[in-house]
Coordinates of C-alpha atoms and ligand atoms in Angstrom, one line a residue:
X1 CA -10.3 45.1 -56.6
X2 CA -13.3 42.9 -56.0
X3 CA -13.6 39.2 -56.2
X4 CA -16.7 37.2 -57.2
X5 CA -17.9 36.4 -53.7
X6 CA -18.1 40.1 -52.9
X7 CA -15.0 40.3 -50.8
X8 CA -12.5 42.9 -51.5
X9 CA -8.8 41.9 -51.4
X10 CA -7.0 43.2 -48.3
X11 CA -10.2 44.5 -46.6
X12 CA -13.0 43.1 -44.5
X13 CA -15.9 41.1 -45.9
X14 CA -18.8 43.0 -47.3
X15 CA -22.4 42.6 -46.1
X16 CA -24.5 41.6 -49.1
X17 CA -27.8 43.4 -49.6
X18 CA -29.9 44.0 -52.7
X19 CA -30.0 47.8 -52.3
X20 CA -28.2 50.4 -50.4
X21 CA -30.2 53.7 -49.9
X22 CA -28.1 56.7 -48.8
X23 CA -30.0 59.1 -46.6
X24 CA -33.0 58.9 -44.3
X25 CA -35.1 62.0 -45.1
X26 CA -38.4 62.0 -46.8
X27 CA -36.8 60.2 -49.8
X28 CA -34.8 57.5 -48.0
X29 CA -37.6 56.5 -45.7
X30 CA -40.2 56.0 -48.4
X31 CA -37.6 54.3 -50.7
X32 CA -36.9 51.8 -48.0
X33 CA -40.6 51.1 -47.4
X34 CA -41.1 50.5 -51.2
X35 CA -38.1 48.2 -51.7
X36 CA -38.2 46.3 -48.4
X37 CA -41.9 46.0 -47.6
X38 CA -43.5 46.1 -51.1
X39 CA -40.8 44.3 -53.2
X40 CA -39.3 42.1 -50.5
X41 CA -35.8 43.1 -51.2
X42 CA -33.0 43.2 -48.7
X43 CA -32.5 47.0 -48.5
X44 CA -30.6 49.1 -46.0
X45 CA -30.5 52.8 -45.4
X46 CA -27.2 54.4 -44.4
X47 CA -27.6 57.8 -42.8
X48 CA -24.9 60.2 -41.5
X49 CA -27.1 61.9 -39.0
X50 CA -27.9 60.3 -35.6
X51 CA -31.6 60.4 -36.3
X52 CA -33.9 60.1 -39.3
X53 CA -35.5 63.2 -40.9
X54 CA -32.8 64.6 -43.2
X55 CA -33.5 68.3 -43.8
X56 CA -35.7 68.4 -40.7
X57 CA -33.0 66.7 -38.5
X58 CA -30.3 69.1 -39.5
X59 CA -32.1 72.5 -39.9
X60 CA -33.1 73.2 -36.3
X61 CA -32.4 76.9 -36.3
X62 CA -35.1 79.0 -34.6
X63 CA -38.0 79.7 -36.9
X64 CA -37.5 76.8 -39.3
X65 CA -40.7 75.6 -40.9
X66 CA -42.0 74.5 -44.3
X67 CA -43.7 77.0 -46.6
X68 CA -45.9 74.5 -48.5
X69 CA -49.0 73.8 -46.4
X70 CA -48.4 70.7 -44.3
X71 CA -51.4 68.8 -45.8
X72 CA -49.5 69.0 -49.1
X73 CA -45.9 68.9 -47.6
X74 CA -46.3 65.3 -46.3
X75 CA -46.5 61.8 -47.7
X76 CA -49.5 60.7 -49.7
X77 CA -48.7 57.0 -50.2
X78 CA -50.7 55.8 -47.2
X79 CA -54.2 56.9 -46.5
X80 CA -53.9 55.3 -43.1
X81 CA -50.9 57.4 -42.3
X82 CA -52.7 60.5 -43.4
X83 CA -55.6 59.7 -41.0
X84 CA -53.3 58.9 -38.1
X85 CA -51.4 62.2 -38.2
X86 CA -52.8 65.7 -37.6
X87 CA -50.9 68.8 -38.3
X88 CA -51.2 71.5 -35.6
X89 CA -50.4 74.4 -37.9
X90 CA -51.0 75.3 -41.6
X91 CA -47.2 75.4 -42.1
X92 CA -45.6 73.1 -39.6
X93 CA -42.5 74.0 -37.7
X94 CA -39.3 71.9 -37.8
X95 CA -39.9 70.0 -34.6
X96 CA -43.3 68.9 -35.8
X97 CA -42.1 67.8 -39.2
X98 CA -39.2 65.9 -37.5
X99 CA -41.8 64.2 -35.2
X100 CA -43.8 63.3 -38.2
X101 CA -40.8 61.7 -40.0
X102 CA -40.0 59.8 -36.8
X103 CA -43.6 58.7 -36.5
X104 CA -43.4 57.4 -40.1
X105 CA -40.1 55.5 -39.3
X106 CA -41.9 53.8 -36.4
X107 CA -45.3 53.3 -38.1
X108 CA -43.6 51.3 -40.9
X109 CA -41.0 49.7 -38.7
X110 CA -38.2 51.2 -40.8
X111 CA -35.6 51.7 -38.1
X112 CA -34.4 48.1 -38.1
X113 CA -33.1 48.6 -41.6
X114 CA -31.4 52.0 -41.0
X115 CA -27.8 52.5 -39.9
X116 CA -27.6 55.9 -38.3
X117 CA -24.5 57.9 -37.6
X118 CA -22.8 56.3 -40.6
X119 CA -21.6 58.2 -43.6
X120 CA -21.1 56.6 -47.1
X121 CA -17.5 57.5 -48.0
X122 CA -17.3 55.6 -51.3
X123 CA -19.5 53.7 -53.8
X124 CA -17.6 51.9 -56.6
X125 CA -19.3 50.0 -59.4
X126 CA -17.8 46.5 -60.0
X127 CA -18.2 45.7 -63.7
X128 CA -17.5 42.0 -63.3
X129 CA -20.4 41.5 -60.9
X130 CA -22.6 44.4 -61.9
X131 CA -22.8 45.5 -58.3
X132 CA -21.7 48.3 -56.1
X133 CA -19.1 48.3 -53.3
X134 CA -20.2 50.8 -50.7
X135 CA -17.8 51.9 -47.9
X136 CA -18.7 53.8 -44.8
X137 CA -16.8 56.0 -42.3
X138 CA -17.3 53.2 -39.8
X139 CA -15.2 50.8 -41.8
X140 CA -18.2 48.9 -42.9
X141 CA -18.5 47.5 -46.4
X142 CA -21.7 46.6 -48.3
X143 CA -22.1 44.9 -51.6
X144 CA -25.3 45.8 -53.4
X145 CA -26.9 45.3 -56.8
X146 CA -28.5 48.8 -56.5
X147 CA -27.5 52.0 -55.0
X148 CA -30.1 54.7 -54.5
X149 CA -29.1 58.2 -53.6
X150 CA -31.5 59.9 -51.3
X151 CA -28.9 62.4 -50.2
X152 CA -31.1 65.4 -50.8
X153 CA -30.7 68.5 -53.0
X154 CA -30.0 70.8 -50.1
X155 CA -28.0 68.7 -47.6
X156 CA -24.4 69.8 -48.2
X157 CA -24.0 73.1 -46.4
X158 CA -21.9 75.9 -47.9
X159 CA -19.7 78.0 -45.7
X160 CA -17.8 80.6 -47.9
X161 CA -14.1 80.7 -47.3
X162 CA -13.8 84.1 -45.6
X163 CA -10.2 84.8 -44.5
X164 CA -9.6 84.5 -40.7
X165 CA -12.6 82.4 -39.8
X166 CA -10.5 80.0 -37.7
X167 CA -9.3 83.0 -35.7
X168 CA -12.8 83.9 -34.5
X169 CA -12.9 83.5 -30.7
X170 CA -16.7 83.2 -30.5
X171 CA -18.9 80.4 -31.8
X172 CA -19.8 79.9 -35.4
X173 CA -22.9 78.1 -36.7
X174 CA -24.2 77.0 -40.1
X175 CA -28.0 76.9 -40.0
X176 CA -28.0 73.5 -41.8
X177 CA -26.0 72.0 -38.9
X178 CA -27.7 73.6 -36.0
X179 CA -26.8 72.0 -32.6
X180 CA -29.4 69.5 -31.4
X181 CA -29.4 71.1 -28.0
X182 CA -30.2 74.5 -29.4
X183 CA -28.4 77.8 -28.8
X184 CA -29.0 80.5 -26.3
X185 CA -28.0 83.9 -27.7
X186 CA -29.2 85.9 -24.7
X187 CA -27.0 88.9 -24.1
X188 CA -24.8 88.2 -27.1
X189 CA -23.8 90.4 -30.1
X190 CA -24.7 88.1 -33.0
X191 CA -23.9 88.4 -36.6
X192 CA -25.7 86.6 -39.4
X193 CA -24.4 86.3 -43.0
X194 CA -27.2 85.9 -45.6
X195 CA -30.7 86.9 -46.3
X196 CA -32.1 83.9 -48.1
X197 CA -35.0 81.7 -47.0
X198 CA -33.2 80.4 -43.9
X199 CA -32.0 83.8 -42.7
X200 CA -35.4 85.4 -43.3
X201 CA -37.0 82.7 -41.1
X202 CA -34.5 82.9 -38.3
X203 CA -33.6 86.6 -38.1
X204 CA -36.9 87.6 -36.2
X205 CA -36.2 85.0 -33.6
X206 CA -32.5 85.7 -33.1
X207 CA -33.3 89.4 -32.9
X208 CA -35.6 88.8 -29.9
X209 CA -32.9 87.0 -28.0
X210 CA -29.6 88.7 -28.9
X211 CA -28.5 91.9 -27.3
X212 CA -27.7 93.0 -30.8
X213 CA -28.1 91.4 -34.2
X214 CA -26.1 92.5 -37.2
X215 CA -27.4 91.2 -40.6
X216 CA -24.8 91.0 -43.4
X217 CA -26.7 91.2 -46.7
X218 CA -25.2 90.8 -50.1
X219 CA -28.4 90.7 -52.1
X220 CA -31.9 91.8 -51.1
X221 CA -34.7 89.2 -51.4
X222 CA -38.3 89.3 -52.4
X223 CA -40.2 87.9 -49.4
X224 CA -43.9 87.6 -49.1
X225 CA -46.0 86.8 -46.0
X226 CA -46.3 83.2 -45.0
X227 CA -49.7 83.7 -43.3
X228 CA -49.3 80.8 -40.9
X229 CA -52.3 79.9 -38.7
X230 CA -53.3 77.0 -36.5
X231 CA -54.7 74.1 -38.7
X232 CA -58.3 74.6 -39.7
X233 CA -60.1 71.4 -40.4
X234 CA -62.7 73.4 -42.3
X235 CA -60.0 74.1 -45.0
X236 CA -60.0 70.4 -45.7
X237 CA -57.5 68.4 -47.7
X238 CA -56.6 65.7 -45.3
X239 CA -59.9 64.4 -44.0
X240 CA -61.1 60.8 -44.6
X241 CA -61.8 60.2 -48.3
X242 CA -60.2 63.5 -49.4
X243 CA -56.8 62.1 -50.5
X244 CA -57.7 61.5 -54.1
X245 CA -59.0 65.0 -54.7
X246 CA -56.1 66.5 -53.0
X247 CA -53.6 64.5 -54.9
X248 CA -55.3 65.3 -58.2
X249 CA -55.2 69.0 -57.5
X250 CA -51.5 68.8 -56.5
X251 CA -50.5 67.0 -59.7
X252 CA -52.6 69.4 -61.8
X253 CA -50.6 72.4 -60.5
X254 CA -47.2 73.3 -61.9
X255 CA -45.4 73.3 -58.5
X256 CA -47.4 70.5 -56.9
X257 CA -49.2 73.0 -54.6
X258 CA -52.8 73.7 -55.7
X259 CA -53.7 77.2 -56.7
X260 CA -57.0 76.6 -58.4
X261 CA -57.7 80.3 -58.9
X262 CA -54.5 81.0 -60.9
X263 CA -55.2 83.2 -63.9
X264 CA -53.8 82.2 -67.3
X265 CA -52.2 85.5 -68.2
X266 CA -51.5 89.0 -66.8
X267 CA -50.7 90.4 -70.3
X268 CA -53.0 93.3 -71.2
X269 CA -54.6 93.3 -67.8
X270 CA -55.0 96.9 -66.4
X271 CA -52.6 98.0 -63.7
X272 CA -55.5 98.4 -61.3
X273 CA -56.8 94.9 -61.9
X274 CA -53.4 93.3 -61.6
X275 CA -52.7 95.2 -58.3
X276 CA -56.0 94.1 -56.9
X277 CA -55.3 90.5 -57.8
X278 CA -51.7 90.7 -56.4
X279 CA -53.2 92.1 -53.2
X280 CA -55.5 89.1 -52.9
X281 CA -52.6 86.7 -53.5
X282 CA -50.5 88.6 -50.9
X283 CA -53.3 88.2 -48.3
X284 CA -53.6 84.5 -49.2
X285 CA -50.0 83.9 -48.1
X286 CA -47.4 81.3 -48.8
X287 CA -46.6 80.9 -52.5
X288 CA -49.8 82.4 -53.7
X289 CA -48.3 85.5 -55.4
X290 CA -45.5 83.4 -57.0
X291 CA -47.3 80.3 -58.0
X292 CA -51.0 81.3 -57.9
X293 CA -51.3 84.7 -59.5
X294 CA -50.7 84.6 -63.2
X295 CA -49.4 81.5 -65.1
X296 CA -47.1 83.7 -67.2
X297 CA -45.5 85.5 -64.2
X298 CA -42.2 83.7 -64.7
X299 CA -42.2 84.2 -68.5
X300 CA -43.2 87.8 -69.1
X301 CA -40.7 90.4 -67.9
X302 CA -43.2 93.2 -67.9
X303 CA -45.7 91.4 -65.8
X304 CA -43.0 90.1 -63.5
X305 CA -41.7 93.7 -63.0
X306 CA -45.2 94.7 -62.0
X307 CA -45.2 92.0 -59.3
X308 CA -41.7 93.0 -58.2
X309 CA -42.8 96.6 -57.9
X310 CA -45.8 95.5 -55.8
X311 CA -43.5 93.8 -53.4
X312 CA -41.1 96.7 -53.3
X313 CA -44.0 99.0 -52.2
X314 CA -44.9 96.6 -49.4
X315 CA -41.3 96.6 -48.1
X316 CA -41.4 100.4 -48.1
X317 CA -44.6 100.3 -46.0
X318 CA -43.2 97.8 -43.5
X319 CA -39.7 99.3 -42.8
X320 CA -39.6 102.6 -41.0
X321 CA -36.1 103.9 -42.0
X322 CA -36.2 104.7 -45.7
X323 CA -32.5 103.9 -46.2
X324 CA -32.9 100.5 -44.6
X325 CA -36.1 99.8 -46.6
X326 CA -34.2 100.7 -49.8
X327 CA -31.3 98.4 -48.9
X328 CA -33.8 95.6 -48.3
X329 CA -35.5 96.2 -51.7
X330 CA -34.4 93.9 -54.5
X331 CA -33.8 95.5 -57.8
X332 CA -32.5 94.3 -61.2
X333 CA -33.6 90.6 -60.8
X334 CA -37.0 89.2 -61.8
X335 CA -39.2 88.2 -58.9
X336 CA -39.4 84.4 -58.2
X337 CA -36.4 83.4 -60.3
X338 CA -34.6 82.6 -57.0
X339 CA -36.5 80.2 -54.7
X340 CA -39.5 82.2 -53.5
X341 CA -39.1 83.2 -49.8
X342 CA -41.9 83.5 -47.3
X343 CA -41.6 85.6 -44.1
X344 CA -43.2 86.3 -40.8
X345 CA -42.1 89.5 -39.2
X346 CA -38.8 89.7 -41.2
X347 CA -39.1 93.3 -42.5
X348 CA -40.5 94.6 -39.2
X349 CA -37.5 93.2 -37.4
X350 CA -35.4 96.0 -39.0
X351 CA -37.6 98.5 -37.0
X352 CA -36.0 97.2 -33.8
X353 CA -33.3 99.2 -32.1
X354 CA -31.1 96.1 -31.6
X355 CA -30.9 95.2 -35.3
X356 CA -28.5 96.6 -37.9
X357 CA -28.4 95.8 -41.6
X358 CA -25.0 95.9 -43.3
X359 CA -24.6 96.1 -47.0
X360 CA -21.8 93.7 -47.9
X361 CA -22.3 94.2 -51.6
X362 CA -21.2 97.8 -51.4
X363 CA -18.5 97.0 -48.8
X364 CA -17.6 93.3 -48.9
X365 CA -16.4 91.2 -46.0
X366 CA -12.6 91.5 -45.8
X367 CA -11.9 89.1 -43.0
X368 CA -13.2 87.5 -39.8
X369 CA -11.1 88.5 -36.9
X370 CA -10.8 87.1 -33.3
X371 CA -13.5 89.5 -32.1
X372 CA -15.8 90.0 -35.1
X373 CA -16.0 90.7 -38.7
X374 CA -14.3 93.4 -40.8
X375 CA -15.9 94.7 -44.0
X376 CA -14.3 97.2 -46.5
X377 CA -16.2 99.9 -44.5
X378 CA -16.2 99.0 -40.8
X379 CA -15.5 96.5 -38.1
X380 CA -18.3 94.7 -36.2
X381 CA -17.6 93.2 -32.8
X382 CA -19.4 89.9 -32.4
X383 CA -19.8 87.1 -29.9
X384 CA -21.4 84.6 -32.3
X385 CA -21.5 84.3 -36.1
X386 CA -24.2 82.5 -38.0
X387 CA -23.6 81.4 -41.6
X388 CA -27.0 81.3 -43.3
X389 CA -25.1 80.9 -46.5
X390 CA -27.0 78.0 -48.1
X391 CA -26.0 74.8 -49.8
X392 CA -23.9 73.3 -52.5
X393 CA -27.2 72.2 -54.1
X394 CA -27.8 69.0 -56.1
X395 CA -24.2 67.9 -56.6
X396 CA -22.5 68.7 -53.2
X397 CA -23.7 65.6 -51.4
X398 CA -23.4 63.3 -54.5
X399 CA -19.8 64.3 -54.9
X400 CA -19.0 63.8 -51.2
X401 CA -20.0 60.2 -51.6
X402 CA -17.1 59.5 -53.9
X403 CA -19.0 57.6 -56.5
X404 CA -17.1 55.7 -59.2
X405 CA -18.8 54.2 -62.2
X406 CA -17.6 52.1 -65.1
X407 CA -13.8 52.1 -65.6
X408 CA -13.4 53.6 -62.1
X409 CA -14.5 57.0 -63.4
X410 CA -15.3 59.4 -60.6
X411 CA -18.6 61.2 -60.8
X412 CA -16.8 64.5 -60.1
X413 CA -14.7 64.0 -63.2
X414 CA -17.5 62.8 -65.3
X415 CA -19.4 65.9 -64.4
X416 CA -16.4 68.2 -64.5
X417 CA -18.1 70.5 -67.0
X418 CA -21.4 70.3 -65.2
X419 CA -23.9 67.5 -64.3
X420 CA -25.7 65.5 -66.9
X421 CA -28.1 62.7 -66.6
X422 CA -31.3 61.2 -68.0
X423 CA -34.6 62.2 -66.3
X424 CA -32.7 63.3 -63.2
X425 CA -32.7 59.6 -62.3
X426 CA -29.9 57.8 -64.1
X427 CA -26.3 58.6 -65.2
X428 CA -24.6 57.1 -68.2
X429 CA -21.6 55.1 -67.0
X430 CA -23.1 54.6 -63.6
X431 CA -25.4 51.5 -63.9
X432 CA -27.9 50.5 -61.3
X433 CA -27.4 53.9 -59.5
X434 CA -30.6 55.9 -59.1
X435 CA -30.7 59.5 -57.9
X436 CA -33.9 60.6 -56.1
X437 CA -34.7 64.2 -57.0
X438 CA -31.4 64.4 -58.9
X439 CA -30.5 67.4 -61.0
X440 CA -32.7 67.9 -64.1
X441 CA -35.9 66.5 -62.4
X442 CA -38.6 68.9 -61.1
X443 CA -37.1 68.4 -57.6
X444 CA -36.9 71.7 -55.8
X445 CA -39.4 73.5 -58.0
X446 CA -42.1 70.9 -57.2
X447 CA -43.7 70.0 -53.8
X448 CA -40.8 67.8 -52.7
X449 CA -42.5 64.9 -50.9
X450 CA -44.8 64.5 -54.0
X451 CA -41.8 64.5 -56.4
X452 CA -39.9 62.2 -54.0
X453 CA -42.8 59.7 -54.0
X454 CA -43.0 59.7 -57.8
X455 CA -39.2 59.1 -58.0
X456 CA -39.3 56.3 -55.4
X457 CA -42.2 54.6 -57.1
X458 CA -40.6 54.8 -60.5
X459 CA -37.3 53.4 -59.2
X460 CA -39.0 50.6 -57.3
X461 CA -41.0 49.7 -60.4
X462 CA -37.9 49.7 -62.5
X463 CA -36.0 47.5 -60.1
X464 CA -39.0 45.1 -59.9
X465 CA -38.9 45.0 -63.7
X466 CA -35.2 44.2 -63.7
X467 CA -35.6 41.5 -61.2
X468 CA -38.5 40.0 -63.1
X469 CA -36.6 40.0 -66.4
X470 CA -33.4 38.9 -64.8
X471 CA -31.5 41.9 -66.0
X472 CA -28.0 42.6 -64.7
X473 CA -27.9 46.3 -65.2
X474 CA -29.8 49.4 -66.3
X475 CA -28.2 52.7 -67.2
X476 CA -29.0 55.8 -69.3
X477 CA -27.6 55.9 -72.8
X478 CA -25.3 58.8 -73.7
X479 CA -27.8 59.8 -76.5
X480 CA -30.7 59.8 -74.1
X481 CA -28.8 62.0 -71.7
X482 CA -27.8 64.5 -74.4
X483 CA -31.5 64.7 -75.5
X484 CA -32.7 65.2 -71.9
X485 CA -30.1 67.9 -71.3
X486 CA -31.2 69.7 -74.4
X487 CA -34.9 69.4 -73.4
X488 CA -34.3 70.7 -69.9
X489 CA -32.3 73.6 -71.2
X490 CA -34.8 74.5 -73.9
X491 CA -37.6 74.7 -71.4
X492 CA -35.6 76.7 -68.9
X493 CA -34.6 79.2 -71.6
X494 CA -38.3 80.0 -72.3
X495 CA -38.5 81.3 -68.7
X496 CA -36.9 84.1 -66.8
X497 CA -35.1 81.7 -64.4
X498 CA -31.7 81.4 -66.1
X499 CA -31.4 85.2 -66.2
X500 CA -30.7 85.3 -62.4
X501 CA -27.7 84.0 -60.5
X502 CA -29.1 81.4 -58.2
X503 CA -28.3 78.1 -56.6
X504 CA -30.5 76.5 -59.3
X505 CA -27.6 77.3 -61.6
X506 CA -24.8 76.6 -59.2
X507 CA -24.0 80.3 -59.2
X508 CA -23.7 80.5 -55.3
X509 CA -20.6 78.2 -55.3
X510 CA -17.4 79.8 -56.7
X511 CA -16.1 77.8 -59.7
X512 CA -19.2 75.6 -60.0
X513 CA -20.2 75.1 -63.7
X514 CA -23.2 77.1 -64.6
X515 CA -26.0 74.8 -65.6
X516 CA -29.7 75.2 -64.9
X517 CA -30.5 72.1 -62.9
X518 CA -34.3 71.9 -62.7
X519 CA -36.9 70.5 -65.2
X520 CA -39.3 73.4 -65.5
X521 CA -42.3 71.9 -67.4
X522 CA -43.9 70.9 -64.1
X523 CA -44.3 67.7 -62.2
X524 CA -47.3 66.4 -64.2
X525 CA -45.5 66.6 -67.6
X526 CA -42.4 65.1 -66.0
X527 CA -44.4 62.2 -64.6
X528 CA -46.0 61.6 -68.0
X529 CA -42.5 61.5 -69.6
X530 CA -41.3 59.0 -67.0
X531 CA -44.3 56.8 -67.6
X532 CA -43.9 57.0 -71.4
X533 CA -40.3 55.9 -71.0
X534 CA -41.4 52.8 -69.2
X535 CA -44.3 52.1 -71.6
X536 CA -41.7 52.4 -74.5
X537 CA -39.7 49.5 -72.9
X538 CA -37.4 51.9 -71.0
X539 CA -36.6 54.1 -73.9
X540 CA -33.2 55.7 -73.5
X541 CA -31.9 53.0 -71.1
X542 CA -29.4 50.3 -71.9
X543 CA -30.7 47.1 -70.2
X544 CA -28.2 44.2 -70.0
X545 CA -29.2 40.6 -69.4
X546 CA -27.6 38.7 -66.5
Ligands
FAD601 P1 -32.8 65.3 -47.1 O1 -33.9 65.6 -46.2 O2 -31.8 66.4 -47.4 O3 -32.1 64.0 -46.6 C1 -30.9 63.6 -47.1 C2 -30.1 62.8 -46.0 O4 -29.0 62.2 -46.6 C3 -29.6 63.7 -44.9 O5 -30.1 63.3 -43.7 C4 -28.1 63.5 -45.0 O6 -27.5 63.4 -43.7 C5 -28.0 62.1 -45.7 N1 -26.7 62.0 -46.4 C6 -26.2 62.8 -47.3 N2 -25.0 62.3 -47.8 C7 -24.8 61.2 -47.1 C8 -23.7 60.2 -47.0 N3 -22.7 60.3 -47.9 N4 -23.8 59.2 -46.2 C9 -24.9 59.0 -45.4 N5 -25.9 59.9 -45.3 C10 -25.9 61.0 -46.2 N6 -39.2 71.6 -49.7 C11 -40.5 71.8 -50.0 O7 -41.0 71.2 -51.0 N7 -41.2 72.5 -49.2 C12 -40.7 73.2 -48.1 O8 -41.5 73.8 -47.4 C13 -39.3 73.0 -47.8 N8 -38.8 73.6 -46.7 C14 -37.4 73.4 -46.5 C15 -36.8 74.1 -45.4 C16 -35.5 74.0 -45.2 C17 -34.9 74.7 -44.1 C18 -34.6 73.3 -46.2 C19 -33.1 73.3 -46.0 C20 -35.2 72.7 -47.2 C21 -36.6 72.7 -47.4 N9 -37.2 72.1 -48.5 C22 -38.6 72.2 -48.7 C23 -36.5 71.1 -49.3 C24 -36.2 69.8 -48.5 O9 -34.9 69.6 -48.6 C25 -37.1 68.7 -49.1 O10 -38.4 69.1 -49.0 C26 -37.0 67.3 -48.4 O11 -37.0 67.4 -47.0 C27 -35.8 66.6 -48.9 O12 -35.8 65.3 -48.5 P2 -34.7 64.2 -49.0 O13 -35.0 63.0 -48.2 O14 -34.7 64.2 -50.4 O15 -33.3 64.9 -48.5
N01_602 O1 -29.6 79.6 -48.7 P1 -29.7 80.7 -49.9 P2 -30.8 79.3 -47.6 N1 -20.9 86.3 -49.1 O2 -28.6 80.1 -50.9 C1 -25.7 84.7 -48.9 C2 -34.6 75.9 -48.8 N2 -35.2 76.5 -47.6 O3 -30.2 78.4 -46.6 O4 -28.0 86.1 -52.6 C3 -22.0 87.0 -48.7 O5 -31.0 80.9 -50.4 C4 -26.5 84.8 -50.1 O6 -26.3 86.0 -50.8 P3 -26.5 86.1 -52.4 C5 -35.1 76.7 -50.0 O7 -35.2 75.9 -51.1 C6 -36.5 76.6 -47.5 O8 -31.4 80.6 -47.1 O9 -25.8 84.9 -53.0 N3 -23.2 86.4 -48.7 C7 -27.9 84.6 -49.6 O10 -28.4 85.8 -49.0 C8 -33.9 77.7 -50.1 O11 -33.8 78.4 -51.4 C9 -37.1 77.2 -46.4 O12 -25.9 87.4 -52.7 C10 -23.3 85.1 -49.1 C11 -27.6 83.6 -48.4 O13 -26.3 83.7 -48.1 C12 -32.8 76.8 -49.8 O14 -33.2 76.0 -48.8 C13 -36.3 77.7 -45.4 C14 -22.1 84.4 -49.5 C15 -27.9 82.2 -48.9 O15 -29.2 82.0 -49.3 C16 -31.5 77.5 -49.4 O16 -31.9 78.6 -48.5 C17 -34.9 77.6 -45.5 C18 -20.9 85.1 -49.5 N4 -19.8 84.5 -50.0 C19 -34.4 77.0 -46.6 N5 -22.5 83.2 -49.9 C20 -38.6 77.3 -46.3 O17 -39.1 78.2 -45.8 C21 -23.9 83.1 -49.7 N6 -24.3 84.3 -49.2 C22 -39.4 76.3 -46.9

């Protein structure tokens, strides 16, 4: 129970701040800069990791890199920053992105307001004072008017509960918690579970080091070539004076990554013409086939199947053993309805003598033993086992924070039948809590730094408006939430996305309610809606005077 001066009976005194920001990745760093340096608020970031960088601090597995060109996958809020930083590759690798985020932390003097190695373990709204009590695993307490979640959509790692895992005598790793000091697999028999984006990036590297690599695959993935190269200044985008054009092109594109040559429709186009265009997009690399070929690729099943067939033929060409090629070939799910995956040498890795692909859909994992892994068909002896099994996306890290809103209601209980909110930003019953890239915003289906900046700007502007108007609290109304949920669902249902089991729907986590959690009408439309809400005096929000 809290008292008026912010002390909690029976516990230590709280530090008073205006805003607590949880997380120091792309989102938390920029949010801090906006609130502290532009609004003059007392803001503090709490970060569980021992360094800044979020995703790029934790995901240090060999081969980790972004798959949106670095000129786009970086901040745009500061032209000076843009000019002071040069990317060495078209798609930067994890160490370079981590260096960049550390550079940003120093460049804007952010570190003095960041508590590292500290996890938020509870955040409780105090209705009497319209503020939040935040507790950490270091026994620290903070009292804040605002809590801003910058915990990331993909920061809570998921390790499936295979029987016997604790008996395994070797070492186990989750790719999203890769040891800072790295891992040397030389001479080892290594197993990896998963063939999603992460596994597809790391498998070629682990295969070069391990004496043998066994890949346990449940579902085959459509992967297209990344086409990474050293940065080419001639390609442009981040030179002096280019920022405005680059930004405009990003916002014009559905996913925040410019594909100016995208064709409006593949309907009625001859098979020859389609294939020729797919071929060009394939050669372009990155997301070009998915996001830059035809605008109706993710709506039209027949066109989508043509793209899927195109990729299947490529896999057949790359993998020598026809049985292995067939196993690596996705069937029965539309292309691009799971997060598109880019690869460099993934398929060719299965031509190596020291790599085995194991079908765990046909013969599922039965148990992990002291010396390896047993499937329904065979036993595999292993020295190390890597879980490339993904994340409890969107809600995992939010729930782990133990958020309690009005009436002491836990977010987990409030969202027992699935998450719901307004604009992905605000939750009814949880005033003055803002969620950067929360579920039902464009988040993971938009260039994330760009979406993050838009969210941080919107939140900072809203807090500034609250301070100016001396408002005590701001929260989504139940009606606005219901209407937003209906809108997000209606848009998703027009596409092929909800037809596929994916982490966008929570389908990767046993028992998780099945709700499609991304706003699919694109970042530009989303930003317009956010701006209209403000212009309409915060339509859909309950604003309470102090
Ligand atoms: P994060 O970077 O996830 O940071 C969240 C931080 O919050 C973490 O450091 C975490 O430790 C901290 N945290 C969480 N809970 C707590 C707590 N209770 N207390 C204290 N701290 C807490 N997106 C793209 O658009 N393009 C890409 O190319 C791309 N590549 C990716 C590659 C990988 C391997 C992964 C996993 C994701 C990738 N993403 C990509 C998505 C990526 O997550 C975002 O682009 C972006 O980095 C997210 O930044 P963020 O600050 O929102 O969250
Ligand atoms: O995770 P995933 P990820 N038994 O969920 C398998 C971003 N990212 O870490 O498909 C057996 O995609 C699962 O199998 P299935 C990006 O947004 C970006 O790879 O569920 N297998 C799948 O093969 C991405 O989408 C980059 O049948 C199990 C794999 O594990 C997101 O992060 C790089 C299983 C998980 O794949 C997550 O990617 C890396 C079980 N019980 C990540 N549970 C870039 O390049 C799961 N699997 C930018």
